[in-house]
Amino acid sequence: MNRPRALIFDVFGTVVDWRNSIARLAGKALTDKGFDADPLAFADHWRGLYQPAMERIRSDSQDYVPLDDLHLENLTQTLKHFGAAAAFDADECRRLNRAWEQLDPWPDVVSDLIALKEKTIIAPCSNGSIALMTQLAKHAGLPWDCILGADIARDYKPKPIVYQACCNALQLEPGDVMMVAAHNDDLEAAQAAGLMTAFIPRPVEYGPNQSQDLVSWGSWDTDITRFRDLVRLL
Amino acid sequence: MNRPRALIFDVFGTVVDWRNSIARLAGKALTDKGFDADPLAFADHWRGLYQPAMERIRSDSQDYVPLDDLHLENLTQTLKHFGAAAAFDADECRRLNRAWEQLDPWPDVVSDLIALKEKTIIAPCSNGSIALMTQLAKHAGLPWDCILGADIARDYKPKPIVYQACCNALQLEPGDVMMVAAHNDDLEAAQAAGLMTAFIPRPVEYGPNQSQDLVSWGSWDTDITRFRDLVRLL
């Protein structure tokens, strides 16, 4: 294995705990409007619409729009599902949609990224937009060197162009870049695009009954338990 | 004037002192090879080929390539001009070309950017590539929130698309974004694209005999003497 010259990270689930953060922020918004919906169920429903929305763009049935736009459409559907659509006007929906900019990192993430940044380039390779990732980095204190991902490629992971566009932006060969993710399918696509791969388990990303991605199932270059474990490769 | 929701910065000359940095690094490379060329004249010649090279891309007579590629072509020409081309092989040229990733910031830039970052989004809007700007930020300690500029637009300033692409990436209206530069023509183009503008003089960017950009000549939103002066607008 090469010494990685850059580490690129999946973000939702790998770096930040979207489920509890969205549940907390959406739960408060719903309570303020007098609804007593289960906030975790609300978060799961909202996130459940994520892959189908991106699939329209991956399959070329819709032109690229940033994830913020898809999140907003999905929020409207989720509010309808919970019978709360009429209670939120357009401005309130846009404000609640910005919950995705206020996700909290998993423990040790910030200090570990700071340690990795001393040694190499670190950047998100997320389906989140540059705007979303920039605001999220400010909220969570993520010390990225630059923001890469879907907006650079104008398409969504796991399409190979997203990983390739990150490498191109850094002017590095895919074989010199390592993708870090808590999702085996993300790593499978990165590996197929020629990148090195590191798996980190986030066994409660989807809650205590999570059944997927509890362990790595591919031949990844390394398995880690926290980001700081990557320092030994640098 | 709106309160800026993001500040975007020209980099070469505005944030970093390219002339003395390139002279120092190229001067050492030339001395190591036994040449006694004037290092400041070498820096000026190399930089002098910058605008004509970008103009080929702005005018659509060449497809977009990142600035690193243009810098490398211009280095070859500069070495020829100084009679030193035969002394540098391809790998040595590529190594010397990376001098543009090792430019030193003007005094107070880093501490002032840290102060501005507490209040708003800060990002480069440079003709340098994402790769170049990322490495330069690591070298100089520039605490950017994200890297914007020519690579996002796949064209070069002062074409309006570059300023527009930065605003689009941040999902902000041009009227909510302020361009900060030591070059009046850069601000003129940013203003025409709808951005707010701030002029900072760098009267020795081109050396003690500099004749251009000693003062602001446009109706910019603000004139400053150091970046920290922008805190009052945020």
PDB file of N, CA, C and O in Angstrom, chain B residues 11 15-16 21 33-34 48 65 76 79-80 82 89 121 159 168 171 190 218 221 225 232:
ATOM      1  N   VAL B  11      -5.584  35.976  -3.857  1.00  0.00           N
ATOM      2  CA  VAL B  11      -4.502  35.399  -3.045  1.00  0.00           C
ATOM      3  C   VAL B  11      -3.119  35.925  -3.446  1.00  0.00           C
ATOM      4  O   VAL B  11      -2.406  36.507  -2.623  1.00  0.00           O
ATOM      5  N   VAL B  15      -2.941  38.153  -0.404  1.00  0.00           N
ATOM      6  CA  VAL B  15      -2.742  37.372   0.824  1.00  0.00           C
ATOM      7  C   VAL B  15      -1.264  37.020   1.004  1.00  0.00           C
ATOM      8  O   VAL B  15      -0.732  37.060   2.108  1.00  0.00           O
ATOM      9  N   VAL B  16      -0.617  36.678  -0.084  1.00  0.00           N
ATOM     10  CA  VAL B  16       0.780  36.236  -0.007  1.00  0.00           C
ATOM     11  C   VAL B  16       1.677  37.088  -0.900  1.00  0.00           C
ATOM     12  O   VAL B  16       1.247  37.659  -1.905  1.00  0.00           O
ATOM     13  N   SER B  21       8.904  35.514  -2.258  1.00  0.00           N
ATOM     14  CA  SER B  21       8.924  34.060  -2.006  1.00  0.00           C
ATOM     15  C   SER B  21       9.478  33.314  -3.210  1.00  0.00           C
ATOM     16  O   SER B  21      10.339  32.431  -3.066  1.00  0.00           O
ATOM     17  N   LYS B  33      22.431  25.236  -8.983  1.00  0.00           N
ATOM     18  CA  LYS B  33      22.867  24.761 -10.300  1.00  0.00           C
ATOM     19  C   LYS B  33      24.007  25.612 -10.864  1.00  0.00           C
ATOM     20  O   LYS B  33      24.389  25.442 -12.032  1.00  0.00           O
ATOM     21  N   GLY B  34      24.502  26.578 -10.069  1.00  0.00           N
ATOM     22  CA  GLY B  34      25.649  27.362 -10.510  1.00  0.00           C
ATOM     23  C   GLY B  34      25.311  28.592 -11.342  1.00  0.00           C
ATOM     24  O   GLY B  34      26.190  29.179 -11.967  1.00  0.00           O
ATOM     25  N   GLY B  48       5.427  37.446 -15.148  1.00  0.00           N
ATOM     26  CA  GLY B  48       5.036  38.238 -16.313  1.00  0.00           C
ATOM     27  C   GLY B  48       4.336  37.421 -17.391  1.00  0.00           C
ATOM     28  O   GLY B  48       3.599  37.964 -18.218  1.00  0.00           O
ATOM     29  N   VAL B  65      -7.063  24.426 -18.273  1.00  0.00           N
ATOM     30  CA  VAL B  65      -6.126  23.593 -17.510  1.00  0.00           C
ATOM     31  C   VAL B  65      -5.836  24.356 -16.224  1.00  0.00           C
ATOM     32  O   VAL B  65      -5.923  25.585 -16.193  1.00  0.00           O
ATOM     33  N   THR B  76       9.354  26.881 -17.871  1.00  0.00           N
ATOM     34  CA  THR B  76      10.229  26.425 -18.958  1.00  0.00           C
ATOM     35  C   THR B  76      10.697  27.613 -19.789  1.00  0.00           C
ATOM     36  O   THR B  76      11.896  27.738 -20.086  1.00  0.00           O
ATOM     37  N   LEU B  79      13.164  29.740 -17.648  1.00  0.00           N
ATOM     38  CA  LEU B  79      14.490  29.120 -17.574  1.00  0.00           C
ATOM     39  C   LEU B  79      15.243  29.329 -18.894  1.00  0.00           C
ATOM     40  O   LEU B  79      16.445  29.623 -18.890  1.00  0.00           O
ATOM     41  N   LYS B  80      14.525  29.191 -20.017  1.00  0.00           N
ATOM     42  CA  LYS B  80      15.159  29.455 -21.329  1.00  0.00           C
ATOM     43  C   LYS B  80      15.672  30.888 -21.392  1.00  0.00           C
ATOM     44  O   LYS B  80      16.808  31.140 -21.801  1.00  0.00           O
ATOM     45  N   PHE B  82      16.642  32.789 -19.138  1.00  0.00           N
ATOM     46  CA  PHE B  82      17.817  33.009 -18.285  1.00  0.00           C
ATOM     47  C   PHE B  82      18.951  32.027 -18.635  1.00  0.00           C
ATOM     48  O   PHE B  82      19.922  31.915 -17.885  1.00  0.00           O
ATOM     49  N   ASP B  89      15.973  19.143 -15.374  1.00  0.00           N
ATOM     50  CA  ASP B  89      15.185  18.101 -16.053  1.00  0.00           C
ATOM     51  C   ASP B  89      13.710  18.233 -15.649  1.00  0.00           C
ATOM     52  O   ASP B  89      13.347  19.100 -14.837  1.00  0.00           O
ATOM     53  N   ILE B 121     -17.764  33.274   6.775  1.00  0.00           N
ATOM     54  CA  ILE B 121     -17.055  32.333   5.897  1.00  0.00           C
ATOM     55  C   ILE B 121     -15.928  33.081   5.196  1.00  0.00           C
ATOM     56  O   ILE B 121     -16.142  34.180   4.662  1.00  0.00           O
ATOM     57  N   LYS B 159     -12.914  36.905 -15.605  1.00  0.00           N
ATOM     58  CA  LYS B 159     -14.171  36.487 -16.233  1.00  0.00           C
ATOM     59  C   LYS B 159     -15.246  36.414 -15.140  1.00  0.00           C
ATOM     60  O   LYS B 159     -14.999  35.855 -14.052  1.00  0.00           O
ATOM     61  N   ASN B 168     -22.255  30.807  -6.160  1.00  0.00           N
ATOM     62  CA  ASN B 168     -23.100  29.622  -6.344  1.00  0.00           C
ATOM     63  C   ASN B 168     -22.681  28.490  -5.410  1.00  0.00           C
ATOM     64  O   ASN B 168     -23.529  27.819  -4.824  1.00  0.00           O
ATOM     65  N   GLN B 171     -23.946  29.041  -2.200  1.00  0.00           N
ATOM     66  CA  GLN B 171     -25.402  29.234  -2.221  1.00  0.00           C
ATOM     67  C   GLN B 171     -25.774  30.595  -1.616  1.00  0.00           C
ATOM     68  O   GLN B 171     -26.719  30.712  -0.830  1.00  0.00           O
ATOM     69  N   ALA B 190     -15.407  41.951 -10.049  1.00  0.00           N
ATOM     70  CA  ALA B 190     -16.282  41.414  -8.998  1.00  0.00           C
ATOM     71  C   ALA B 190     -17.506  42.300  -8.814  1.00  0.00           C
ATOM     72  O   ALA B 190     -18.635  41.817  -8.669  1.00  0.00           O
ATOM     73  N   GLY B 218     -11.577  52.798  -7.789  1.00  0.00           N
ATOM     74  CA  GLY B 218     -12.994  52.530  -8.063  1.00  0.00           C
ATOM     75  C   GLY B 218     -13.842  52.939  -6.876  1.00  0.00           C
ATOM     76  O   GLY B 218     -13.322  53.339  -5.837  1.00  0.00           O
ATOM     77  N   ASP B 221     -16.786  49.272  -1.928  1.00  0.00           N
ATOM     78  CA  ASP B 221     -17.593  49.416  -0.718  1.00  0.00           C
ATOM     79  C   ASP B 221     -16.754  49.838   0.477  1.00  0.00           C
ATOM     80  O   ASP B 221     -17.229  50.551   1.344  1.00  0.00           O
ATOM     81  N   THR B 225      -6.754  48.807   5.446  1.00  0.00           N
ATOM     82  CA  THR B 225      -5.292  48.741   5.473  1.00  0.00           C
ATOM     83  C   THR B 225      -4.819  47.374   5.934  1.00  0.00           C
ATOM     84  O   THR B 225      -3.687  46.992   5.697  1.00  0.00           O
ATOM     85  N   ARG B 232     -15.423  45.007  11.483  1.00  0.00           N
ATOM     86  CA  ARG B 232     -16.490  45.949  11.823  1.00  0.00           C
ATOM     87  C   ARG B 232     -17.709  45.816  10.921  1.00  0.00           C
ATOM     88  O   ARG B 232     -18.796  46.270  11.247  1.00  0.00           O
TER      89      ARG B 232
END
